[in-house]
mmCIF file with all atom_site columns, C-alpha atoms in Angstrom:
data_model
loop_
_atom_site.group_PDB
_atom_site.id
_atom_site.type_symbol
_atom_site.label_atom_id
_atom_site.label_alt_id
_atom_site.label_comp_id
_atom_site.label_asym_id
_atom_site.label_entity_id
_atom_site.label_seq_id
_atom_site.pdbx_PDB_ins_code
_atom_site.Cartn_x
_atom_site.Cartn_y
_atom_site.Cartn_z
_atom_site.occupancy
_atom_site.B_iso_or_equiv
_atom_site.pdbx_formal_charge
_atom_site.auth_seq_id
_atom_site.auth_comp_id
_atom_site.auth_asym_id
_atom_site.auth_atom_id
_atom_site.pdbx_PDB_model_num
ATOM 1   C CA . UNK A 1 1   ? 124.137 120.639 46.968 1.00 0.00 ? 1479 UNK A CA 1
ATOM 2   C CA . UNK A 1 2   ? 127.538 120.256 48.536 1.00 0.00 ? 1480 UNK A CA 1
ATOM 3   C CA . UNK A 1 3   ? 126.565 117.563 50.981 1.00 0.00 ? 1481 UNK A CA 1
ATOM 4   C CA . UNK A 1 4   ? 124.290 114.775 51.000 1.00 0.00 ? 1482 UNK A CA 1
ATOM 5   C CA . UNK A 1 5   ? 122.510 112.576 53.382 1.00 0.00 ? 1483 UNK A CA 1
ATOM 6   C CA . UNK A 1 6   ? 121.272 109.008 52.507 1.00 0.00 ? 1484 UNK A CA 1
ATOM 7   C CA . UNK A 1 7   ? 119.772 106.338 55.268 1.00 0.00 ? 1485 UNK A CA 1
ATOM 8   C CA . UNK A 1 8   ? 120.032 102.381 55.183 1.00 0.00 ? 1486 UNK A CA 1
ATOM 9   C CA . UNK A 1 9   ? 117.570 100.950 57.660 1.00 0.00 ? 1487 UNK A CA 1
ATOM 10  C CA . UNK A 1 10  ? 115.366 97.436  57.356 1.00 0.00 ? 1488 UNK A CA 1
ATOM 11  C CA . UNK A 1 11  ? 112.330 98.229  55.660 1.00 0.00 ? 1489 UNK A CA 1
ATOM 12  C CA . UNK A 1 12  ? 110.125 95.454  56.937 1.00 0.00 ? 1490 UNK A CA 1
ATOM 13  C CA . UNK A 1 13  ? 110.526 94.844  60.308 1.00 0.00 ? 1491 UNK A CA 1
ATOM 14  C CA . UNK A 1 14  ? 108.790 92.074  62.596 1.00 0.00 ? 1492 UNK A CA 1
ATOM 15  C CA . UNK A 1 15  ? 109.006 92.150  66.690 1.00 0.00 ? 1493 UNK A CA 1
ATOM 16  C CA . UNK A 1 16  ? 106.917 90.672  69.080 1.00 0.00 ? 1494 UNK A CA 1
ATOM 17  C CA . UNK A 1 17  ? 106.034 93.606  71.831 1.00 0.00 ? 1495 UNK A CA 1
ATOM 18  C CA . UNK A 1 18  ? 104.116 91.220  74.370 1.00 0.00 ? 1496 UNK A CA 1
ATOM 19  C CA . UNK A 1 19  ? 107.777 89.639  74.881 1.00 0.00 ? 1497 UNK A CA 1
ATOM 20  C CA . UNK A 1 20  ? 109.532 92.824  74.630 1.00 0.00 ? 1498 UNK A CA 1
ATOM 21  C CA . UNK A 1 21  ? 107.912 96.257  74.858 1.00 0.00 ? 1499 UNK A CA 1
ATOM 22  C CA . UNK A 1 22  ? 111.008 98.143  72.685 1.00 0.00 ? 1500 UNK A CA 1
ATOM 23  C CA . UNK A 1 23  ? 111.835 97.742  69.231 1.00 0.00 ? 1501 UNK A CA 1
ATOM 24  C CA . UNK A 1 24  ? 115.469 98.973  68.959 1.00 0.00 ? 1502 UNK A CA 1
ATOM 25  C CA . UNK A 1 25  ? 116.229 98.970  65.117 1.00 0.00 ? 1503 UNK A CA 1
ATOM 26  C CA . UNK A 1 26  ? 119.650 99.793  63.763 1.00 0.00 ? 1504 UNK A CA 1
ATOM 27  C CA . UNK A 1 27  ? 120.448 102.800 60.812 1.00 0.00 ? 1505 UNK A CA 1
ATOM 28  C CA . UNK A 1 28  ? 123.266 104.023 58.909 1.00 0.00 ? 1506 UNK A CA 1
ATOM 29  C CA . UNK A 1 29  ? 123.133 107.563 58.011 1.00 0.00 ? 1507 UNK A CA 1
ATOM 30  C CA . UNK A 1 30  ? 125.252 108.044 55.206 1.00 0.00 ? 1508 UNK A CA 1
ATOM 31  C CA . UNK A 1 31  ? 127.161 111.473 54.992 1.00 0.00 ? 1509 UNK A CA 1
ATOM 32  C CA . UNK A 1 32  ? 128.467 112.512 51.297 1.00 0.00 ? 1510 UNK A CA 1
ATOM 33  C CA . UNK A 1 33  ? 130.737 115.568 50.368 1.00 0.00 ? 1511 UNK A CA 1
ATOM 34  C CA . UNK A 1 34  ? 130.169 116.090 46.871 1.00 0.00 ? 1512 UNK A CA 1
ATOM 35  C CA . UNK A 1 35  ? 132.086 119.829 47.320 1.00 0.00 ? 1513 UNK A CA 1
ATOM 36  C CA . UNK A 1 36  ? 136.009 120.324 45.808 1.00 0.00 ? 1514 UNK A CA 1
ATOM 37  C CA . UNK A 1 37  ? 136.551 121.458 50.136 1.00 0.00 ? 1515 UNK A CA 1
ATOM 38  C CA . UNK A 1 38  ? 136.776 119.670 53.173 1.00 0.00 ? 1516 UNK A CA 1
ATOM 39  C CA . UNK A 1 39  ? 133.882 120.047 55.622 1.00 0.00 ? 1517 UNK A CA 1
ATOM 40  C CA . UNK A 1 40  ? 133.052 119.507 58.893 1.00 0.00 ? 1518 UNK A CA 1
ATOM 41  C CA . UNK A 1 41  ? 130.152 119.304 61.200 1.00 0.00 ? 1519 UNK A CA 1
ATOM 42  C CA . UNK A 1 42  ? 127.881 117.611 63.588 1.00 0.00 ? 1520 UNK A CA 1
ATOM 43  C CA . UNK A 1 43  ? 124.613 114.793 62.977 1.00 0.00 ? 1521 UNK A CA 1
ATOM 44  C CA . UNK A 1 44  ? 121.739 115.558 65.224 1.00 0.00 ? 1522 UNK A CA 1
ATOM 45  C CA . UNK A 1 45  ? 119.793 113.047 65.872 1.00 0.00 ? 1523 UNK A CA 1
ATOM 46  C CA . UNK A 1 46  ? 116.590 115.296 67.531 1.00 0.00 ? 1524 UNK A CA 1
ATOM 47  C CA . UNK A 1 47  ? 113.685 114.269 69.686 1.00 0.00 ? 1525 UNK A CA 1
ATOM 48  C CA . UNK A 1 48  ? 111.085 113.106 67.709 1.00 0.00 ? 1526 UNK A CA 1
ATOM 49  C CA . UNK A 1 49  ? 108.274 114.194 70.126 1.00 0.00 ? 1527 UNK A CA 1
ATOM 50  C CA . UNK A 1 50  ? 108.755 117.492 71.510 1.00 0.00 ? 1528 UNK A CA 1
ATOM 51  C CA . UNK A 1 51  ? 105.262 118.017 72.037 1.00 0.00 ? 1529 UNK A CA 1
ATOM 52  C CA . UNK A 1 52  ? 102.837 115.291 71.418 1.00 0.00 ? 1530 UNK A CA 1
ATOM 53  C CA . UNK A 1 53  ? 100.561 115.946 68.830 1.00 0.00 ? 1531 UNK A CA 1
ATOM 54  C CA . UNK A 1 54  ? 96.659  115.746 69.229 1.00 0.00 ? 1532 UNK A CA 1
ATOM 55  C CA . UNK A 1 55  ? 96.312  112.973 67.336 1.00 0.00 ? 1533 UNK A CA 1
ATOM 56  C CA . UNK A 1 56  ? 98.945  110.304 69.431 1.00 0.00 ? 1534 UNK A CA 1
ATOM 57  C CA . UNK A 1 57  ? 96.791  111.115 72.354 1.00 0.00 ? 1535 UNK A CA 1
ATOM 58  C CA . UNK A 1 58  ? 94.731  108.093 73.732 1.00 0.00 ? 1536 UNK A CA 1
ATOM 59  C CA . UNK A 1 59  ? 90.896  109.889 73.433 1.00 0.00 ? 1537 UNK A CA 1
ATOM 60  C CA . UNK A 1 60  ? 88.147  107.745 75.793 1.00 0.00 ? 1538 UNK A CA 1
ATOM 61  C CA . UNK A 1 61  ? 85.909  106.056 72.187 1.00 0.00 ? 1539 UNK A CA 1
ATOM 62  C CA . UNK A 1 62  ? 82.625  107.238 72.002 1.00 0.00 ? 1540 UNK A CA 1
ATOM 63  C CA . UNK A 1 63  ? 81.847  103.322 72.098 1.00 0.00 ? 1541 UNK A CA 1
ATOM 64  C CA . UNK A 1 64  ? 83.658  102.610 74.941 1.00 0.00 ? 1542 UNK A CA 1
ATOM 65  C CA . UNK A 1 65  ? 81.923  100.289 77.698 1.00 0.00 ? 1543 UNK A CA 1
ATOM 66  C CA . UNK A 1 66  ? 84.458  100.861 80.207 1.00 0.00 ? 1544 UNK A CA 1
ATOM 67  C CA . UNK A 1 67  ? 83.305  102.463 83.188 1.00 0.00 ? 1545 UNK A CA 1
ATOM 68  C CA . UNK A 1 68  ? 85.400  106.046 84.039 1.00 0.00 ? 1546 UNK A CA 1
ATOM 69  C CA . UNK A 1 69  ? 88.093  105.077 85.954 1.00 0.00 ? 1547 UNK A CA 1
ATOM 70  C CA . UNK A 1 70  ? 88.777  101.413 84.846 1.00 0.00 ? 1548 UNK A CA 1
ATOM 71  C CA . UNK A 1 71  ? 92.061  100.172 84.338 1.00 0.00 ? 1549 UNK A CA 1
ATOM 72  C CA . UNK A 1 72  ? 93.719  100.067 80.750 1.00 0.00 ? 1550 UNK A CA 1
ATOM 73  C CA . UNK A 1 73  ? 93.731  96.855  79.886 1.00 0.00 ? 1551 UNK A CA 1
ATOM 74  C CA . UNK A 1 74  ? 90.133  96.881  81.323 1.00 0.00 ? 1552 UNK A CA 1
ATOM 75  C CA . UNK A 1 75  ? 89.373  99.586  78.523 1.00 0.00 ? 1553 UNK A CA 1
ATOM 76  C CA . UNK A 1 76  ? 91.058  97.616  75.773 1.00 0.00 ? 1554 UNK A CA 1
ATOM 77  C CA . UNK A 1 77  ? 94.328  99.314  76.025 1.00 0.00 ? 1555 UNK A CA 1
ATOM 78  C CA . UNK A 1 78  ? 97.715  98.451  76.668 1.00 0.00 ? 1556 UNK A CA 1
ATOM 79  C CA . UNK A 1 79  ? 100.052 100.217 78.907 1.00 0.00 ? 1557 UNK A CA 1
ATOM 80  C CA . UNK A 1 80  ? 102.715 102.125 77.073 1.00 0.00 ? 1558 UNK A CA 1
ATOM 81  C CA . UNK A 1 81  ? 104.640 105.240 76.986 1.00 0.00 ? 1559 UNK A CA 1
ATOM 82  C CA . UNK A 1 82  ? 102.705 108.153 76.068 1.00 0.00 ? 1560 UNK A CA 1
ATOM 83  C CA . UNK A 1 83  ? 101.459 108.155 72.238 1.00 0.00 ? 1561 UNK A CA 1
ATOM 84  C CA . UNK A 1 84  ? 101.940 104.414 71.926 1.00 0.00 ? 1562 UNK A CA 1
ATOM 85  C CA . UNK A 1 85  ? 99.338  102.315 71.200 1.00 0.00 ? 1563 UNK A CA 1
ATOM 86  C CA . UNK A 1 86  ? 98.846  98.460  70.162 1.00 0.00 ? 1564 UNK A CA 1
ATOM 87  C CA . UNK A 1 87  ? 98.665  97.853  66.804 1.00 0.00 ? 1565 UNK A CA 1
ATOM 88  C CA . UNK A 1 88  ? 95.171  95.989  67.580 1.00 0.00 ? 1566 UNK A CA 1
ATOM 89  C CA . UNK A 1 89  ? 94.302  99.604  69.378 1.00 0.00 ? 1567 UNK A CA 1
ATOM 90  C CA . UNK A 1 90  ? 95.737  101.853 66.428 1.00 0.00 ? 1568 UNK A CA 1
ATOM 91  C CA . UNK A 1 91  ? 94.151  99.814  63.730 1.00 0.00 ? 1569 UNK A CA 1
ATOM 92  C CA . UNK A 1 92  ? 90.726  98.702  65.207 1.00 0.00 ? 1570 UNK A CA 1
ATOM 93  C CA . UNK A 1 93  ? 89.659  102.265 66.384 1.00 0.00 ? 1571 UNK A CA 1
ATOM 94  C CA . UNK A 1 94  ? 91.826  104.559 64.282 1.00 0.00 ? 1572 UNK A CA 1
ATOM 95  C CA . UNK A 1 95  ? 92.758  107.079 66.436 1.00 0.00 ? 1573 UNK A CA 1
ATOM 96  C CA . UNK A 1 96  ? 95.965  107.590 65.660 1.00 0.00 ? 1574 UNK A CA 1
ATOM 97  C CA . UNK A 1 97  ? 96.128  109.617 62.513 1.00 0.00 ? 1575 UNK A CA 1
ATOM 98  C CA . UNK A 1 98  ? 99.455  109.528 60.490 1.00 0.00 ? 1576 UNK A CA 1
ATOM 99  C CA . UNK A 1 99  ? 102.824 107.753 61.809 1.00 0.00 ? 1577 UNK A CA 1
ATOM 100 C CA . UNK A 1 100 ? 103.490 107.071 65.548 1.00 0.00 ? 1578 UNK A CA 1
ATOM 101 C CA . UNK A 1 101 ? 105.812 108.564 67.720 1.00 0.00 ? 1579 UNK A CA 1
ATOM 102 C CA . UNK A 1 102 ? 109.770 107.639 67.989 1.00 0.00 ? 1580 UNK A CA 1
ATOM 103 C CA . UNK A 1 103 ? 112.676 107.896 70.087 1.00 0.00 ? 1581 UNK A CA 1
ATOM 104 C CA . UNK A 1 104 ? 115.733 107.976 68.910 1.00 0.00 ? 1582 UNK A CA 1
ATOM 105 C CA . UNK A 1 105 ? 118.483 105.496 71.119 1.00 0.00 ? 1583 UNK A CA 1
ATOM 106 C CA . UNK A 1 106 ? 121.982 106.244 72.153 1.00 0.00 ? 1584 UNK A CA 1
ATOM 107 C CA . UNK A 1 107 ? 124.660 108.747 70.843 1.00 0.00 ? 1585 UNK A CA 1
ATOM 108 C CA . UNK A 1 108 ? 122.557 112.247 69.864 1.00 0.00 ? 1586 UNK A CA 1
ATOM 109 C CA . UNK A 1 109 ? 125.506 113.812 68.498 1.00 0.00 ? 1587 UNK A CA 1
ATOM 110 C CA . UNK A 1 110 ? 128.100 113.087 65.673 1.00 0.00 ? 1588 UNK A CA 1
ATOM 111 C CA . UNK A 1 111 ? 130.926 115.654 65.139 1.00 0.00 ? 1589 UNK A CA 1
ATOM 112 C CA . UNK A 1 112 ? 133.296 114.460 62.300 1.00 0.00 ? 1590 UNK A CA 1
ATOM 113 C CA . UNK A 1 113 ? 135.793 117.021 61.303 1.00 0.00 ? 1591 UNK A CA 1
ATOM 114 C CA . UNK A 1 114 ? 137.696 117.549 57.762 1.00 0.00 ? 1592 UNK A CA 1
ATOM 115 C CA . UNK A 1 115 ? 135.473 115.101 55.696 1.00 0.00 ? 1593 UNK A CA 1
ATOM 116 C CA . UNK A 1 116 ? 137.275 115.124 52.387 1.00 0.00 ? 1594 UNK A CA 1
ATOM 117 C CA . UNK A 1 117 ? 135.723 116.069 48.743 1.00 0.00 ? 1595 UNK A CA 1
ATOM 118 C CA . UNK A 1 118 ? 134.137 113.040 47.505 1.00 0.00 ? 1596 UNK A CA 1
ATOM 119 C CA . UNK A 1 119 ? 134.426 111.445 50.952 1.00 0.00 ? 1597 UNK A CA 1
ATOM 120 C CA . UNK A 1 120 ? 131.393 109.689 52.714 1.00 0.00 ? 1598 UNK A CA 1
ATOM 121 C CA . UNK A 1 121 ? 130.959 109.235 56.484 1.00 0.00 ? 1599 UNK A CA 1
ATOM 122 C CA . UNK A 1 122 ? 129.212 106.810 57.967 1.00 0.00 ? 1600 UNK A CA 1
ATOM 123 C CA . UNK A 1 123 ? 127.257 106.917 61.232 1.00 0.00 ? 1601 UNK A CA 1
ATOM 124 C CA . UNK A 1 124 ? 125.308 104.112 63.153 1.00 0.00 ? 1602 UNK A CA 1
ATOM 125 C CA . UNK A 1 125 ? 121.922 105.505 64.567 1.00 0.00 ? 1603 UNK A CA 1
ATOM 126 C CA . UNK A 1 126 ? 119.700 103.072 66.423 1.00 0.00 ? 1604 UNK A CA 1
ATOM 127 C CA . UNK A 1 127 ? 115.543 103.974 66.462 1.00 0.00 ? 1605 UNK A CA 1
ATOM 128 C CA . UNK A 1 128 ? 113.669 102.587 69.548 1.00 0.00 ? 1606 UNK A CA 1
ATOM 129 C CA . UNK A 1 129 ? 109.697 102.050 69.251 1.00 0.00 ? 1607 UNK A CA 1
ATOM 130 C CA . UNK A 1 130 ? 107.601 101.198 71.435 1.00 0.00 ? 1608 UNK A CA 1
ATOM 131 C CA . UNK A 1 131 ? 104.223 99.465  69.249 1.00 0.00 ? 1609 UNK A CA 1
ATOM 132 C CA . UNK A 1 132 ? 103.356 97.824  65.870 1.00 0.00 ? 1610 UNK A CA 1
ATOM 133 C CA . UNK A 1 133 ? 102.770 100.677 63.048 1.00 0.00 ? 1611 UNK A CA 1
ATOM 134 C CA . UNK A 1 134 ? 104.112 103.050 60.178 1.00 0.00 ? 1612 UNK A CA 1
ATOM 135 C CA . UNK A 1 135 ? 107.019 105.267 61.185 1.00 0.00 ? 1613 UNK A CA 1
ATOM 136 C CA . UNK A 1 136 ? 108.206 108.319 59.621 1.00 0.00 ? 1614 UNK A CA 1
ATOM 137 C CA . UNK A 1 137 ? 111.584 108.856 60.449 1.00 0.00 ? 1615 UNK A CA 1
ATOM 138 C CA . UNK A 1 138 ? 112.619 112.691 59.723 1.00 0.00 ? 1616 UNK A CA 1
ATOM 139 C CA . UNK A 1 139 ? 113.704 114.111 63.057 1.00 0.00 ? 1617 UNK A CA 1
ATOM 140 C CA . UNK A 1 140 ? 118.084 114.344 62.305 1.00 0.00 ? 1618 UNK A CA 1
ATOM 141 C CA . UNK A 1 141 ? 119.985 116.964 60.682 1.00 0.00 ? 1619 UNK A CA 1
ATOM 142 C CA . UNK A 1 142 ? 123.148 118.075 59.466 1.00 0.00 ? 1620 UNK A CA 1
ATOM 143 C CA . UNK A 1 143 ? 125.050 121.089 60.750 1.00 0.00 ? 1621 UNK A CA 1
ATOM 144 C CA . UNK A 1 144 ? 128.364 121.481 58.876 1.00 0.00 ? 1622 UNK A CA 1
ATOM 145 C CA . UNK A 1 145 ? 130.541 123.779 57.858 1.00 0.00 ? 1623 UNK A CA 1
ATOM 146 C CA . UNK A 1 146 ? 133.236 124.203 55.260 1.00 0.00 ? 1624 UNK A CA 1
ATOM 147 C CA . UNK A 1 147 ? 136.411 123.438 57.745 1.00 0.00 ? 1625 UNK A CA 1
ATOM 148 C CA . UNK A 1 148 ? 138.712 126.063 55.930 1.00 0.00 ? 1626 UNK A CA 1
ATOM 149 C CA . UNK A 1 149 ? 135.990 128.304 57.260 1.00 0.00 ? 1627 UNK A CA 1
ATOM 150 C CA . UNK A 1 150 ? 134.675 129.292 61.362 1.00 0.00 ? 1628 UNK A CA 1
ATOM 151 C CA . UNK A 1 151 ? 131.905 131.646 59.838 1.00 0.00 ? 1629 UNK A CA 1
ATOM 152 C CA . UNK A 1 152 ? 129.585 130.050 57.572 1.00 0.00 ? 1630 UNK A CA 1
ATOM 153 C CA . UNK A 1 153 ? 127.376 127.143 58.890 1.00 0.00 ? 1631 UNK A CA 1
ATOM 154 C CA . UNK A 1 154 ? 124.863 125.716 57.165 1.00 0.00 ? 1632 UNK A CA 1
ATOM 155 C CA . UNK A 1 155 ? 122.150 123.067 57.901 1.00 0.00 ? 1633 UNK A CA 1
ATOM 156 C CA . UNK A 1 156 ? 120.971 120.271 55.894 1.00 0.00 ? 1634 UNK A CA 1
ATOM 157 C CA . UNK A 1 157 ? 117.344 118.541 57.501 1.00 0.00 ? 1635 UNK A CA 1
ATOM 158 C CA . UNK A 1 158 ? 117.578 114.872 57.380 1.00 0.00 ? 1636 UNK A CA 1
ATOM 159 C CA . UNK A 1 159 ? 115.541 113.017 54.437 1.00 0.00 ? 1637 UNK A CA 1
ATOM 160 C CA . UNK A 1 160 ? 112.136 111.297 55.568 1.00 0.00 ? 1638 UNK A CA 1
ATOM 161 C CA . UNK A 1 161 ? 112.227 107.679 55.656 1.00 0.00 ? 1639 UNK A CA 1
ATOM 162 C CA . UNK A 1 162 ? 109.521 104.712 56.283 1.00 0.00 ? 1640 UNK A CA 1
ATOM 163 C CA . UNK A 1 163 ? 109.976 102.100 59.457 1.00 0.00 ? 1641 UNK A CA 1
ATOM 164 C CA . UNK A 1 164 ? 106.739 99.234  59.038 1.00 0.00 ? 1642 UNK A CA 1
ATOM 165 C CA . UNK A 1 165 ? 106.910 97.459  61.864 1.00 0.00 ? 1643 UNK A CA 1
ATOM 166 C CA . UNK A 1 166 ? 104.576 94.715  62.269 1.00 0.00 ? 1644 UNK A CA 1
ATOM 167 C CA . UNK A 1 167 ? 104.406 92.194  66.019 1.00 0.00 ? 1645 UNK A CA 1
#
């Protein structure tokens, strides 16, 4: 492969969500050219969530005392954005099947422009969340071309990578 994409992130990270409800966590998305050209292109950083899955979805629990129409915290829940849940909630009940949902913070879009062979470019990336639990963080990719070239583009999907946070 001509280019290459590594990510440094924490891999452990602790944040207390009753204090505050966002965890913003800083990345560095490495970009490589291992070609003999120059290239250029652009980082997308994409939405995570563009339709939320069926199983982020808060579902009443068959064992549920609350009475229809009670409040959330009445119900055991905590408030949130859509697809979040408390880590109490996620774990204690398992509903939430697989990683949680993301968002990523800031700057969507990187252009860099005549990245030379053997070069590497380096791009900050912060990753908001919004409760305790596994993330998988896969929703970036590369669009780049060779910059001798306007006709050829090519995209390269961003590498999955592993957020634990723990409040």
């Amino acid at each position: 492969k001509p280019i290459h994409m590594a990510v440094a992130s924490p891999q452990q990270i602790v944040h207390n969500f009753q204090q505050e409800s966002i965890c913003i966590i800083p990345c560095k998305i490495s970009i490589f050219n291992a070609s003999q050209e120059s290239v250029s292109g652009t980082l997308l950083l994409d939405s995570a969530v563009k339709e939320i899955k069926a199983s982020w979805r808060r579902t009443p629990l068959a064992s549920s005392s609350a009475p229809a129409g009670a409040n959330a915290s009445a119900a055991g829940r905590v408030p949130g954005p859509p697809g979040a849940a408390t880590q109490q909630h996620a774990l204690e009940e398992n509903e939430l099947s697989g990683c949680l949902p993301y968002s990523w913070c800031g700057k969507l879009a990187h252009k860099f422009k005549d990245l030379s062979p053997y070069e590497t470019k380096e791009v900050e990336a912060t990753v908001c969340v919004f409760a305790a639990g596994c993330y998988e963080i896969d929703a970036f990719r590369l669009q780049w071309s060779f910059s001798n070239t306007n006709f050829s583009q090519y995209e390269l999907p961003g590498s999955r990578f592993c957020l634990n946070v723990s409040g």
